[in-house]
JSON list of C-alpha atoms in Angstrom, two decimals:
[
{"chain": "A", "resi": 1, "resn": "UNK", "atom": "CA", "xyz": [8.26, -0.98, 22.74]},
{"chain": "A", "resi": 2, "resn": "UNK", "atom": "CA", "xyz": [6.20, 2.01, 23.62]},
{"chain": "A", "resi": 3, "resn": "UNK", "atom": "CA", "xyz": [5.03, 4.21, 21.48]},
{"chain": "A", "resi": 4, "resn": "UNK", "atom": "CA", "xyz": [3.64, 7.39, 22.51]},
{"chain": "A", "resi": 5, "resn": "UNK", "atom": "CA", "xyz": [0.80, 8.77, 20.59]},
{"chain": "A", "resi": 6, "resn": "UNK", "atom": "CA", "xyz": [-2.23, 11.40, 20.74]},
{"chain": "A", "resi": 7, "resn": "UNK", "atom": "CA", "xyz": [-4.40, 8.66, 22.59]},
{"chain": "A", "resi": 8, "resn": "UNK", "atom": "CA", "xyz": [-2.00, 7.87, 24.56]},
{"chain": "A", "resi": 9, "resn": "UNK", "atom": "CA", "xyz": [0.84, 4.51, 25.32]},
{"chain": "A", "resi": 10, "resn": "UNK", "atom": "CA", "xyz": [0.39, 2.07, 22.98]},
{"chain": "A", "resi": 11, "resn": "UNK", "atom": "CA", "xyz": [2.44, -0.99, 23.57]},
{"chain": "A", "resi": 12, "resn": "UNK", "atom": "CA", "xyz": [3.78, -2.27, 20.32]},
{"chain": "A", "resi": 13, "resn": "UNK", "atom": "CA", "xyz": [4.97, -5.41, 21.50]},
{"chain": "A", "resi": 14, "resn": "UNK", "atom": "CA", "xyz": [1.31, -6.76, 21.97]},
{"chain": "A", "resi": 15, "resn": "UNK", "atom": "CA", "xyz": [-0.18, -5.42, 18.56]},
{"chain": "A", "resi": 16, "resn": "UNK", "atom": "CA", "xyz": [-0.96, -8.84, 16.20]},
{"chain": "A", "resi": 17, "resn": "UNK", "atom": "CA", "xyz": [-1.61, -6.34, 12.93]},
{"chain": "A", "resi": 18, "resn": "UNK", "atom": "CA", "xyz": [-1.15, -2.96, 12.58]},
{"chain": "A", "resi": 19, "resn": "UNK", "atom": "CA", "xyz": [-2.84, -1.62, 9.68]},
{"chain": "A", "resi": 20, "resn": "UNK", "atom": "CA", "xyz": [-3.25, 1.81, 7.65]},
{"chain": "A", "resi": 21, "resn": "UNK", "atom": "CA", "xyz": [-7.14, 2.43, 6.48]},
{"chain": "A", "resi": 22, "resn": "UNK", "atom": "CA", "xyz": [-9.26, 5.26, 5.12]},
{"chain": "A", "resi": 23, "resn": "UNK", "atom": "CA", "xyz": [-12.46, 5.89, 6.41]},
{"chain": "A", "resi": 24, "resn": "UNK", "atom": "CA", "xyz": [-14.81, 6.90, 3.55]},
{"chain": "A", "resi": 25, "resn": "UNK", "atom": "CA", "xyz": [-18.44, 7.46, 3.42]},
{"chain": "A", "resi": 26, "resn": "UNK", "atom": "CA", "xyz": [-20.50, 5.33, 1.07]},
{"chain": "A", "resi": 27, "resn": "UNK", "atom": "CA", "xyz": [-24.48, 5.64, 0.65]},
{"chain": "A", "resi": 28, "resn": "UNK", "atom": "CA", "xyz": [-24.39, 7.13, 4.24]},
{"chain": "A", "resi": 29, "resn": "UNK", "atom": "CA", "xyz": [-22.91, 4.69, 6.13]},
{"chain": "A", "resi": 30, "resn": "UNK", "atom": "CA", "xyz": [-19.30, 5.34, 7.54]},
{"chain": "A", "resi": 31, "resn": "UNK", "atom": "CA", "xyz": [-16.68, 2.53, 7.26]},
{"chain": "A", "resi": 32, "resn": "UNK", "atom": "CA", "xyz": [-12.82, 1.46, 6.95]},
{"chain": "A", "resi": 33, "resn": "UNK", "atom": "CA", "xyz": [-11.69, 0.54, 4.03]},
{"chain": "A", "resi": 34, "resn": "UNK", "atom": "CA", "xyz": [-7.76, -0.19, 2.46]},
{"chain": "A", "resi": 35, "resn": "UNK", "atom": "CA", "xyz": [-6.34, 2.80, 1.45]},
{"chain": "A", "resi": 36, "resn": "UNK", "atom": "CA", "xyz": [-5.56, 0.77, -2.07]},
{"chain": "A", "resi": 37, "resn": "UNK", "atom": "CA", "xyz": [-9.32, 0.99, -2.77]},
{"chain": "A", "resi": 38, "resn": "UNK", "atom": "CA", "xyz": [-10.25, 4.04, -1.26]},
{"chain": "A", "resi": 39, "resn": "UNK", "atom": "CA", "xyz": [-7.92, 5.29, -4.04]},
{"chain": "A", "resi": 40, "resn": "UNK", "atom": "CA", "xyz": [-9.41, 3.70, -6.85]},
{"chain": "A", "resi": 41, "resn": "UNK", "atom": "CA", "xyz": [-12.63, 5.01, -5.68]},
{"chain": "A", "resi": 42, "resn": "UNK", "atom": "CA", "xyz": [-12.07, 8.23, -5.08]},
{"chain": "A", "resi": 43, "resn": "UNK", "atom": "CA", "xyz": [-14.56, 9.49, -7.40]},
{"chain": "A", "resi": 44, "resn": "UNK", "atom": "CA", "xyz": [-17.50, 7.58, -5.76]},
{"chain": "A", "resi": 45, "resn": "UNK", "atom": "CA", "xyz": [-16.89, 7.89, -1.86]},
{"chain": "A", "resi": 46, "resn": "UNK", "atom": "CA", "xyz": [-16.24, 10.41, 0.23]},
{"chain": "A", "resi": 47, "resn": "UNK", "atom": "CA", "xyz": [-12.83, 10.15, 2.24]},
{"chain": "A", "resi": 48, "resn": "UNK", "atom": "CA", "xyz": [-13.34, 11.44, 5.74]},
{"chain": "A", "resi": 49, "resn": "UNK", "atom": "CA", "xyz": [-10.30, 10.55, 7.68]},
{"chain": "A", "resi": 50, "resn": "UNK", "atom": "CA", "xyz": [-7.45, 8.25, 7.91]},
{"chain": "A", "resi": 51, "resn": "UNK", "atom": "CA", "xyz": [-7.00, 6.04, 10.58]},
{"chain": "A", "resi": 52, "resn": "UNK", "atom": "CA", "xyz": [-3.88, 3.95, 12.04]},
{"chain": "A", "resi": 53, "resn": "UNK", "atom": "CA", "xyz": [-5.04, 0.60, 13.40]},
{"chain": "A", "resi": 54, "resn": "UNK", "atom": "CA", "xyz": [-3.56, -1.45, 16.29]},
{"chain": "A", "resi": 55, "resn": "UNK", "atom": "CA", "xyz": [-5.17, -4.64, 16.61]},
{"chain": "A", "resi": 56, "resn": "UNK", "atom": "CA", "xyz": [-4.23, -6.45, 19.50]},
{"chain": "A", "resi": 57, "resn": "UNK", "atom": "CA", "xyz": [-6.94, -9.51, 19.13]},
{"chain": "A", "resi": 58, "resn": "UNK", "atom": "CA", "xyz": [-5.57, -12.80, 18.98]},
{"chain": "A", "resi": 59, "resn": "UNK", "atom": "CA", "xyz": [-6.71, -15.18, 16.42]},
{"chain": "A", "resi": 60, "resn": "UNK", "atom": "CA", "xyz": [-8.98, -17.39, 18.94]},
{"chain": "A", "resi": 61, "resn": "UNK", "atom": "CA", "xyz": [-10.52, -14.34, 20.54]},
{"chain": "A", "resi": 62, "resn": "UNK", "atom": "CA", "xyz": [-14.18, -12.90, 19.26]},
{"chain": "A", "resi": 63, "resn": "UNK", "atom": "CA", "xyz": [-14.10, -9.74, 20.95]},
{"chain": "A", "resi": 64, "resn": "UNK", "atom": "CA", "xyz": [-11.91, -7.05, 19.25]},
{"chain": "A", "resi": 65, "resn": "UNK", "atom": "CA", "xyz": [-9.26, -5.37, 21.04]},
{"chain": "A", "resi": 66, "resn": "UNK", "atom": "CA", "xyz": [-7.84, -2.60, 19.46]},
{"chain": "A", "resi": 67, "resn": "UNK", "atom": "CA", "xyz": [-6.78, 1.34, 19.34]},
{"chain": "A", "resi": 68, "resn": "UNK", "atom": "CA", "xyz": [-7.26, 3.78, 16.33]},
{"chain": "A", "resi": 69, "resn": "UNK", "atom": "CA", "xyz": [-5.20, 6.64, 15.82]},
{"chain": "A", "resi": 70, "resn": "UNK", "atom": "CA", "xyz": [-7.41, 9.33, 13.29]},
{"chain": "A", "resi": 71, "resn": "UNK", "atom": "CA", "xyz": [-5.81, 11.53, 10.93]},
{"chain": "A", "resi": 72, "resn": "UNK", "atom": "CA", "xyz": [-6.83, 14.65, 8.52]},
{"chain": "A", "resi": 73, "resn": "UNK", "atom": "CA", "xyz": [-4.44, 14.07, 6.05]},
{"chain": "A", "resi": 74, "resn": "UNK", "atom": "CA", "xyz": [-2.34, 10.93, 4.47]},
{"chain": "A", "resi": 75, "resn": "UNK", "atom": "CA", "xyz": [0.44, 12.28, 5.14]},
{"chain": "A", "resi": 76, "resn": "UNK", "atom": "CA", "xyz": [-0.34, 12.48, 8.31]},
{"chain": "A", "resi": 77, "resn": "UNK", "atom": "CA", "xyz": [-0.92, 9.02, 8.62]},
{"chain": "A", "resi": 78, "resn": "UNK", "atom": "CA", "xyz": [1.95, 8.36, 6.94]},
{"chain": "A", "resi": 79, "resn": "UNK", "atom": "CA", "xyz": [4.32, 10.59, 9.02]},
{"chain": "A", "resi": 80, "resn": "UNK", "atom": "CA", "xyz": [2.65, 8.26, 12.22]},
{"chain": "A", "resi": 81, "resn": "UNK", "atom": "CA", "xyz": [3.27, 4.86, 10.02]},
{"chain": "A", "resi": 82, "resn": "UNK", "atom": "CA", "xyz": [7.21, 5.96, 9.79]},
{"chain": "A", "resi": 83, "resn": "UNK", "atom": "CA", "xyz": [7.41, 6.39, 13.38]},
{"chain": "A", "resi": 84, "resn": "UNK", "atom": "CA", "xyz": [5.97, 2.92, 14.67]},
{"chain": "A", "resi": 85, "resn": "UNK", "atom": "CA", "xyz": [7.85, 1.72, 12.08]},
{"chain": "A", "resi": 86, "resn": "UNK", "atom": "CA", "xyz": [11.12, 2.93, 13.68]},
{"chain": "A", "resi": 87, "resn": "UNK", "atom": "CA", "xyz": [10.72, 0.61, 16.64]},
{"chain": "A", "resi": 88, "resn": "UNK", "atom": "CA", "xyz": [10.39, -2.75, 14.52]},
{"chain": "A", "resi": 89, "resn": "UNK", "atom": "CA", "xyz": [13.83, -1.57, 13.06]},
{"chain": "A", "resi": 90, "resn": "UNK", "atom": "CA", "xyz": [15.77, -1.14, 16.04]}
]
């Protein structure tokens, strides 16, 4: 299961989570946060992109391996999030 994305092959069969996030801006530092609470603080943070996270680290390992997709827009993210989600329903 390849899917074929704006950074390029990601194999889907090796991801271990796949996650949606926000990235927001709080107090000057940049992080990732649920898109669940980035919503219910919209009012204090600043949203500066959505991201589309493949995870591939196993459980044991410390280093992460993984691959973000960024986005300008939710639905943007969310037209990505359809497509992977295609090939877990074939």
């Amino acid at each position: 299961m390849i899917y074929n994305s704006t950074i390029g092959d990601i194999d889907l069969s090796k991801v271990v989570r796949l996650y949606p996030a926000a990235v927001v801006e709080v107090d000057g530092d940049v992080v990732q946060m649920s898109l669940e609470w980035a919503d219910m603080n919209a009012q204090r943070v600043m949203i500066t992109a959505f991201v589309l996270v493949f995870d591939f680290t196993q459980p044991s390992e410390k280093v992460r391996d993984k691959k973000e997709i960024y986005f300008k827009t939710k639905d943007e993210l969310f037209k990505a999030m359809q497509e992977v989600a295609q090939f877990f329903q074939n």
